[in-house]
XYZ file of C-alpha atoms in Angstrom:
528
model
C 99.686 71.256 88.001
C 101.024 74.620 86.797
C 104.770 74.510 86.163
C 106.195 77.782 84.866
C 109.933 78.222 85.268
C 111.314 81.725 84.919
C 115.073 81.361 85.189
C 117.657 80.130 82.704
C 118.665 77.150 84.906
C 115.370 75.750 86.246
C 114.972 72.579 88.266
C 113.059 70.302 85.933
C 111.193 67.106 86.702
C 113.676 64.183 86.974
C 112.220 62.390 83.950
C 112.496 65.390 81.592
C 114.388 64.454 78.445
C 113.082 66.757 75.712
C 113.269 70.509 75.135
C 110.761 71.981 72.728
C 111.378 75.516 71.432
C 108.473 77.877 70.772
C 109.431 81.017 68.852
C 107.618 84.303 69.368
C 105.558 83.852 66.202
C 104.610 80.228 66.985
C 101.903 80.830 69.591
C 99.601 78.167 68.178
C 97.512 76.607 70.941
C 96.042 74.139 68.439
C 99.401 72.567 67.586
C 99.532 68.802 68.049
C 102.412 69.254 70.487
C 99.982 70.366 73.165
C 97.399 67.584 72.916
C 99.125 65.587 75.639
C 100.883 66.674 78.827
C 104.153 64.836 79.343
C 106.577 65.019 82.289
C 109.311 64.158 79.784
C 108.917 67.454 77.915
C 109.645 71.061 78.762
C 108.747 73.996 76.512
C 111.001 77.041 76.114
C 109.715 80.533 75.306
C 112.322 83.269 75.589
C 112.747 86.988 75.036
C 116.038 87.483 73.232
C 118.078 90.548 72.379
C 118.812 88.761 69.084
C 115.145 88.980 68.113
C 114.599 92.468 69.491
C 117.539 93.953 67.573
C 117.911 92.213 64.183
C 115.919 95.210 62.918
C 115.058 98.481 64.643
C 111.532 97.511 65.637
C 108.552 99.622 66.593
C 108.293 99.607 70.381
C 104.665 98.440 70.200
C 105.750 95.509 68.050
C 108.308 94.336 70.608
C 105.841 94.844 73.454
C 103.133 92.943 71.592
C 105.325 89.933 70.867
C 106.793 89.804 74.378
C 103.371 90.184 75.980
C 101.836 87.519 73.733
C 104.709 85.155 74.499
C 104.183 85.595 78.243
C 100.433 85.020 77.848
C 101.070 81.852 75.870
C 103.611 80.550 78.396
C 101.100 81.036 81.201
C 98.357 79.344 79.189
C 100.547 76.288 78.580
C 101.542 76.122 82.231
C 97.917 76.365 83.309
C 97.226 73.324 81.106
C 99.839 71.371 83.054
C 102.820 71.634 80.701
C 106.347 72.293 81.957
C 107.340 75.697 80.590
C 110.534 77.720 80.839
C 109.697 81.368 80.207
C 112.689 83.699 80.104
C 112.750 87.479 79.896
C 115.612 89.656 78.708
C 116.777 89.688 82.337
C 117.278 85.910 82.145
C 118.816 85.762 78.655
C 121.057 88.841 78.729
C 124.249 86.814 79.155
C 123.612 84.631 76.095
C 124.769 86.205 72.810
C 122.145 84.421 70.722
C 119.537 81.679 70.619
C 121.986 78.788 69.979
C 124.026 79.761 73.047
C 120.926 79.738 75.252
C 119.748 76.416 73.860
C 123.164 74.839 74.342
C 123.262 75.951 77.971
C 119.877 74.424 78.753
C 120.438 71.210 76.783
C 123.844 70.480 78.282
C 123.275 71.717 81.849
C 120.055 69.710 82.124
C 121.474 66.703 80.259
C 118.544 66.596 77.869
C 118.640 64.101 75.018
C 116.093 65.475 72.528
C 115.475 68.880 70.971
C 112.304 69.653 69.014
C 111.447 72.777 67.062
C 108.843 73.918 64.560
C 109.747 75.031 61.043
C 110.596 78.736 61.450
C 108.996 81.229 59.101
C 112.184 83.262 58.686
C 115.153 81.994 56.704
C 117.729 83.256 59.206
C 116.117 81.288 62.049
C 115.697 78.191 59.890
C 119.430 78.333 59.146
C 120.342 78.984 62.763
C 118.291 76.101 64.111
C 119.129 73.783 61.232
C 122.838 74.062 62.035
C 122.450 73.106 65.699
C 124.007 69.823 66.801
C 124.975 68.444 70.198
C 126.525 65.076 71.081
C 123.982 62.389 71.988
C 121.032 64.682 71.245
C 118.257 63.837 68.787
C 116.954 66.871 66.875
C 113.493 66.861 65.261
C 111.715 69.464 63.150
C 107.922 69.768 62.970
C 105.530 71.689 60.775
C 104.071 74.780 62.418
C 100.573 73.476 61.516
C 99.392 76.991 60.755
C 99.365 77.752 57.028
C 96.921 76.198 54.615
C 99.629 75.309 52.096
C 101.967 72.758 53.734
C 105.602 73.809 53.818
C 106.671 70.754 51.802
C 104.323 71.775 48.959
C 105.944 75.172 48.403
C 108.701 74.055 46.029
C 106.205 72.446 43.674
C 104.252 75.711 43.421
C 107.071 78.286 43.501
C 110.164 77.648 41.377
C 113.131 80.005 42.032
C 113.254 83.192 39.948
C 109.996 82.390 38.189
C 106.926 84.629 38.135
C 103.907 82.898 39.628
C 100.660 84.689 38.874
C 98.865 85.300 42.158
C 95.415 85.060 40.578
C 96.032 81.522 39.338
C 97.562 80.464 42.672
C 94.517 81.918 44.438
C 92.165 79.926 42.220
C 94.091 76.730 42.915
C 93.826 77.390 46.646
C 90.097 78.090 46.389
C 89.586 74.747 44.650
C 91.947 72.786 46.889
C 90.314 73.954 50.108
C 86.792 74.348 48.696
C 86.497 77.998 49.697
C 83.685 80.039 48.136
C 83.143 77.313 45.555
C 80.022 75.775 44.045
C 81.023 72.415 42.605
C 84.095 73.330 40.535
C 83.102 76.935 39.852
C 83.575 80.095 41.930
C 80.581 81.215 43.926
C 78.920 84.182 42.241
C 80.291 83.216 38.820
C 83.641 85.020 39.033
C 86.881 84.458 40.885
C 87.407 87.940 42.259
C 85.612 91.234 42.585
C 88.696 93.432 42.632
C 87.155 96.023 40.315
C 84.382 96.573 42.879
C 86.884 96.860 45.732
C 88.242 100.274 44.765
C 85.740 102.824 46.014
C 86.880 105.987 47.738
C 85.119 107.650 50.660
C 82.502 110.245 49.909
C 81.617 112.766 52.587
C 78.529 110.847 53.719
C 80.602 107.642 54.078
C 82.966 109.113 56.670
C 80.448 109.315 59.498
C 79.607 105.610 59.092
C 83.130 104.356 59.823
C 83.032 102.467 63.166
C 85.474 103.205 65.965
C 88.003 100.359 66.239
C 88.042 97.737 68.976
C 91.045 98.527 71.172
C 92.501 96.485 74.007
C 94.259 97.766 77.112
C 97.114 95.366 77.795
C 99.538 96.642 80.425
C 103.081 96.470 79.000
C 104.716 98.905 81.421
C 107.079 96.245 82.811
C 108.143 95.314 79.286
C 108.876 98.953 78.463
C 110.986 99.195 81.610
C 112.827 96.037 80.631
C 113.528 97.305 77.116
C 114.979 100.481 78.572
C 117.056 98.534 81.109
C 118.628 96.457 78.351
C 119.119 99.366 75.934
C 116.923 97.912 73.212
C 116.702 100.573 70.512
C 113.169 101.012 69.153
C 111.121 103.436 67.077
C 107.573 104.694 67.295
C 105.191 105.827 69.999
C 105.441 103.882 73.254
C 102.345 103.422 75.394
C 102.034 101.437 78.607
C 98.543 100.345 77.536
C 98.872 98.269 74.374
C 95.839 98.322 72.077
C 96.775 95.150 70.160
C 95.533 91.603 70.974
C 98.047 89.502 72.904
C 96.185 86.229 73.392
C 93.797 83.945 71.576
C 90.735 85.257 73.414
C 91.435 88.830 72.294
C 92.246 87.707 68.752
C 88.871 86.003 68.511
C 87.161 89.106 69.900
C 88.812 91.165 67.170
C 87.653 88.666 64.538
C 84.092 88.815 65.875
C 84.213 92.617 65.817
C 85.368 92.571 62.202
C 82.508 90.296 61.182
C 79.869 92.270 63.061
C 80.929 95.831 62.264
C 83.464 96.005 59.416
C 82.925 93.173 56.955
C 79.808 94.836 55.579
C 81.905 97.507 53.810
C 85.380 95.971 53.810
C 85.486 95.094 50.131
C 84.126 98.433 48.944
C 86.645 100.525 50.842
C 89.658 98.241 51.255
C 91.780 100.525 49.048
C 90.441 103.850 50.345
C 92.314 106.362 52.529
C 91.187 109.380 54.532
C 92.383 111.805 57.176
C 88.858 112.981 57.997
C 87.680 110.333 60.413
C 88.551 109.563 64.012
C 89.044 105.999 62.766
C 91.185 107.061 59.800
C 93.933 104.582 60.714
C 91.674 101.536 61.084
C 88.725 102.129 58.717
C 87.117 98.792 57.723
C 90.277 96.709 58.076
C 90.314 93.721 60.427
C 93.758 94.495 61.931
C 94.100 90.736 62.542
C 97.477 90.472 60.819
C 99.550 90.531 64.015
C 97.362 87.928 65.701
C 97.467 85.678 62.626
C 101.202 86.102 62.019
C 101.963 85.298 65.668
C 99.684 82.249 65.184
C 97.309 83.128 68.023
C 94.564 82.500 65.489
C 94.776 80.500 62.273
C 94.017 81.640 58.719
C 91.675 78.695 58.333
C 89.671 79.721 61.375
C 89.509 83.331 60.203
C 88.291 82.377 56.724
C 85.730 79.928 58.101
C 84.363 82.439 60.595
C 84.036 85.227 58.015
C 82.273 83.010 55.488
C 80.021 81.550 58.163
C 79.037 85.045 59.326
C 78.372 86.181 55.758
C 76.203 83.132 55.060
C 74.041 84.053 58.040
C 73.799 87.720 56.990
C 73.601 87.670 53.199
C 70.760 90.172 53.238
C 73.219 92.774 54.601
C 76.637 91.643 53.393
C 77.453 91.021 49.734
C 79.807 88.378 48.351
C 81.986 91.246 47.095
C 82.976 92.151 50.663
C 83.773 88.575 51.661
C 85.740 87.598 48.567
C 87.979 90.653 48.909
C 88.894 89.595 52.435
C 89.333 85.903 51.634
C 91.633 86.855 48.744
C 93.969 88.618 51.168
C 94.189 85.628 53.523
C 93.864 82.547 51.307
C 95.430 84.181 48.268
C 97.931 86.902 49.012
C 99.180 85.787 52.446
C 99.852 82.213 51.330
C 101.272 83.492 48.039
C 103.938 85.765 49.533
C 105.040 82.958 51.854
C 105.543 80.765 48.795
C 107.486 83.504 47.001
C 109.722 83.937 50.057
C 110.622 80.285 50.583
C 110.791 79.544 46.874
C 113.433 82.239 46.327
C 115.483 82.619 49.500
C 118.261 83.367 50.271
C 118.994 85.115 46.955
C 115.729 87.041 47.107
C 117.104 89.201 49.928
C 119.824 90.615 47.653
C 117.787 91.446 44.566
C 117.900 95.029 43.277
C 116.743 94.797 39.668
C 116.306 98.563 39.253
C 119.665 99.360 40.875
C 118.094 101.734 43.382
C 120.740 103.293 45.623
C 119.330 106.318 47.461
C 119.123 106.141 51.285
C 115.811 106.621 53.112
C 115.101 110.285 53.886
C 114.942 111.153 57.566
C 111.191 111.797 57.511
C 110.583 108.040 57.314
C 111.472 108.105 61.006
C 109.775 111.382 61.963
C 106.873 111.972 59.513
C 108.136 115.560 59.151
C 107.427 116.080 55.469
C 105.206 118.509 53.551
C 103.842 115.658 51.422
C 100.597 115.084 53.274
C 100.043 111.530 52.046
C 103.506 110.547 53.283
C 103.041 112.465 56.523
C 99.737 110.734 57.226
C 100.957 107.229 56.388
C 104.242 107.545 58.289
C 102.788 109.302 61.335
C 100.093 106.652 61.567
C 102.770 103.960 61.341
C 104.811 105.582 64.109
C 101.714 106.045 66.295
C 100.138 102.612 65.844
C 102.785 100.326 64.257
C 100.184 99.841 61.544
C 99.118 101.030 58.107
C 96.801 99.232 55.735
C 97.973 97.644 52.502
C 97.297 100.591 50.166
C 99.125 103.023 52.439
C 102.094 100.658 52.389
C 101.925 99.917 48.655
C 100.797 103.170 47.061
C 102.059 105.831 49.474
C 105.329 104.955 51.214
C 106.015 102.079 48.832
C 105.299 104.025 45.665
C 107.359 106.988 46.837
C 110.295 104.682 47.627
C 110.040 103.181 44.145
C 109.826 106.534 42.348
C 112.663 108.025 44.395
C 114.926 105.015 43.847
C 115.424 104.228 47.530
C 117.678 101.246 48.190
C 115.573 98.093 48.732
C 117.763 97.033 51.674
C 116.812 100.196 53.540
C 113.177 99.978 52.477
C 113.084 96.363 53.681
C 114.514 97.258 57.061
C 112.054 100.105 57.561
C 108.999 98.011 56.726
C 110.306 95.079 58.752
C 110.830 97.258 61.797
C 107.907 99.652 61.835
C 104.931 97.331 61.377
C 103.564 95.136 64.140
C 102.727 92.339 61.707
C 106.054 92.432 59.848
C 107.944 89.150 59.851
C 110.467 88.726 57.055
C 108.549 86.030 55.146
C 105.567 88.339 54.654
C 107.378 91.684 54.610
C 110.096 91.014 52.051
C 107.999 89.844 49.071
C 105.606 92.722 49.714
C 108.433 95.260 49.891
C 111.238 94.056 47.660
C 108.789 92.437 45.277
C 105.446 94.212 45.183
C 106.387 97.795 46.031
C 109.962 98.110 44.728
C 110.058 95.713 41.760
C 113.541 94.886 43.037
C 112.940 91.201 42.286
C 112.635 91.972 38.580
C 109.094 90.684 38.238
C 108.923 87.539 40.351
C 105.909 88.988 42.180
C 104.500 91.757 39.967
C 104.166 91.902 36.198
C 104.763 95.663 36.255
C 106.050 98.187 38.798
C 103.365 99.700 41.023
C 104.255 103.259 40.056
C 101.655 105.993 40.176
C 101.438 109.759 40.038
C 99.576 111.994 42.444
C 96.385 111.381 40.483
C 95.964 107.941 42.053
C 96.393 109.333 45.561
C 93.898 112.080 44.816
C 91.392 109.533 43.563
C 91.674 107.121 46.496
C 92.142 109.589 49.379
C 91.428 113.086 50.616
C 95.081 113.674 51.504
C 95.680 115.986 48.557
C 93.019 118.476 49.647
C 95.104 119.780 52.572
C 98.565 119.168 51.154
C 101.252 121.825 50.804
C 101.700 120.616 47.220
C 99.225 120.897 44.336
C 98.360 117.480 42.902
C 97.350 119.020 39.572
C 100.799 120.488 38.854
C 103.946 118.802 37.520
C 106.783 121.310 37.281
C 105.826 124.367 39.329
C 107.433 125.117 42.695
C 104.453 123.735 44.585
C 103.800 120.791 42.244
C 103.099 117.389 43.797
C 106.450 115.528 43.917
C 104.775 112.270 42.897
C 103.984 113.730 39.462
C 107.441 114.567 38.135
C 109.021 111.667 40.028
C 106.572 109.319 38.303
C 107.544 110.452 34.818
C 111.218 110.519 35.785
C 110.867 106.870 36.855
C 109.135 106.004 33.574
C 111.849 107.678 31.517
C 114.896 106.339 33.387
C 113.609 102.759 33.168
C 112.504 103.035 29.556
C 114.688 100.114 28.455
C 113.148 97.770 31.032
C 109.479 98.654 30.768
C 108.647 100.258 27.415
C 107.831 96.885 25.876
C 105.798 95.701 28.854
C 102.228 95.235 27.505
C 100.771 96.600 30.734
C 102.746 99.838 30.343
C 102.286 100.533 26.618
C 99.744 103.282 27.216
C 101.968 104.988 29.797
C 104.869 105.244 27.345
C 102.564 106.440 24.581
C 101.393 109.246 26.865
C 104.998 110.157 27.670
C 105.911 110.234 23.992
C 102.951 112.500 23.239
C 104.505 115.244 25.370
C 106.716 117.713 23.564
C 110.420 117.603 24.344
C 110.295 120.916 26.223
C 107.655 119.557 28.622
C 109.507 116.310 29.032
C 112.734 118.116 29.886
C 110.974 120.418 32.352
C 109.531 117.386 34.148
C 112.912 115.627 34.269
C 114.614 118.788 35.549
C 111.945 119.190 38.230
C 112.355 115.566 39.335
C 116.144 115.882 39.484
C 115.813 118.971 41.670
C 113.451 117.075 43.996
C 115.820 114.115 44.234
C 118.750 116.400 45.013
C 116.696 117.928 47.824
C 114.814 114.818 48.865
C 115.325 115.435 52.597
C 113.386 118.696 52.326
C 110.221 117.513 50.583
């Protein structure tokens, strides 16, 4: 029998003793909690101002989470579970999650509280501190990640660099993914060097249009407005993102059938000359996976299974590049996060202090690469990993933007951004603020990289070939300024030896002209 309660003080079955909390990113239908239907248990899923406001989120992100939560609540109820589903209308009088939980536990005289290990440190602390008289509290694994939570400490010691490549190889062996006996399939562990092609003109017409959904979120938008939830980005009543397991699996099938064939080749490429320039060959499954509507194990299995049936069309290069992102990078950044929190959130190894320029919120900048990446982010709550790392991320690094502000922007603007995955990517990978826990060198690049991997430079106000002229690409002088000002930290880094040799080859007049140009840009950073 369907039992879906929608008010903060529902009338539960008389025998109900246990409240189980499901957070907005714990929508895992395969969790062992749901194998049996019990009249003793009620599940709570709740929209909370606390979660909608801890960062200034993209409106599509809030709508996607709230819509997915409602879908999941209905699915549980249709399976016979008792479910309390609360909207912002129901929770508006509770200042935070603990206050809501205390009201339900005490008013309903419940004797047991269960929750799954949260993926964010702040929520783990909040729930870990809860205690009520005569109430038993139990914590469960989320049963989502491949690496069990209790194994993280053994793999990720605090403040220690863990090489992602070696972690990835261990995961491949442990879970027997793309392995032949004890060796990697195809004779090598990764094909990263073959995953760096840029689009040629003839490639652009082959890019498939993305699979878009049409989920009505108009009532959620009205509710956000009613409760004065501040958001960013383009709001649309028809949400294109998946909000349930069925849609997530459709998106996975679409990726296998239409995108996997060229994913590896073009996973680092960027273009503005395609109607699908924002989606390209990327799966866009990150929101569905991070909300746990679909598991990483299922995604990896499906992709490999599809490749095995279509090896005459799809090369191992394409598949390995995708598996590396899910089995390698995604599990790796989670380990970095939990192995180093809470101190990780305060790291600022390069002492960056500059605030984010206003165009991070408007896309109104003459730098075309930044305009394209930011506008796309505002329009879709999405940008692929190279846009995040080598456009907005690289600019933030070169300009010395404060990692706290960079963190908050990335955490808010992207639909898939939850702190465990966002922070190591931002504070670690893009900003080198962690001092090398994630990366062995800063991911700094001049305009040459952007010109190689995109067509953004062709229509830009600035000239990517120039360094010091009035219309010179800002990335060029800012790059060398970054190299010079952090000379003490990086000049002895083996991976940067050639960069410093090239800098030293320049005559002092050229060096000074570049530094002067960069200083002028930084003084006028709002006007770039």
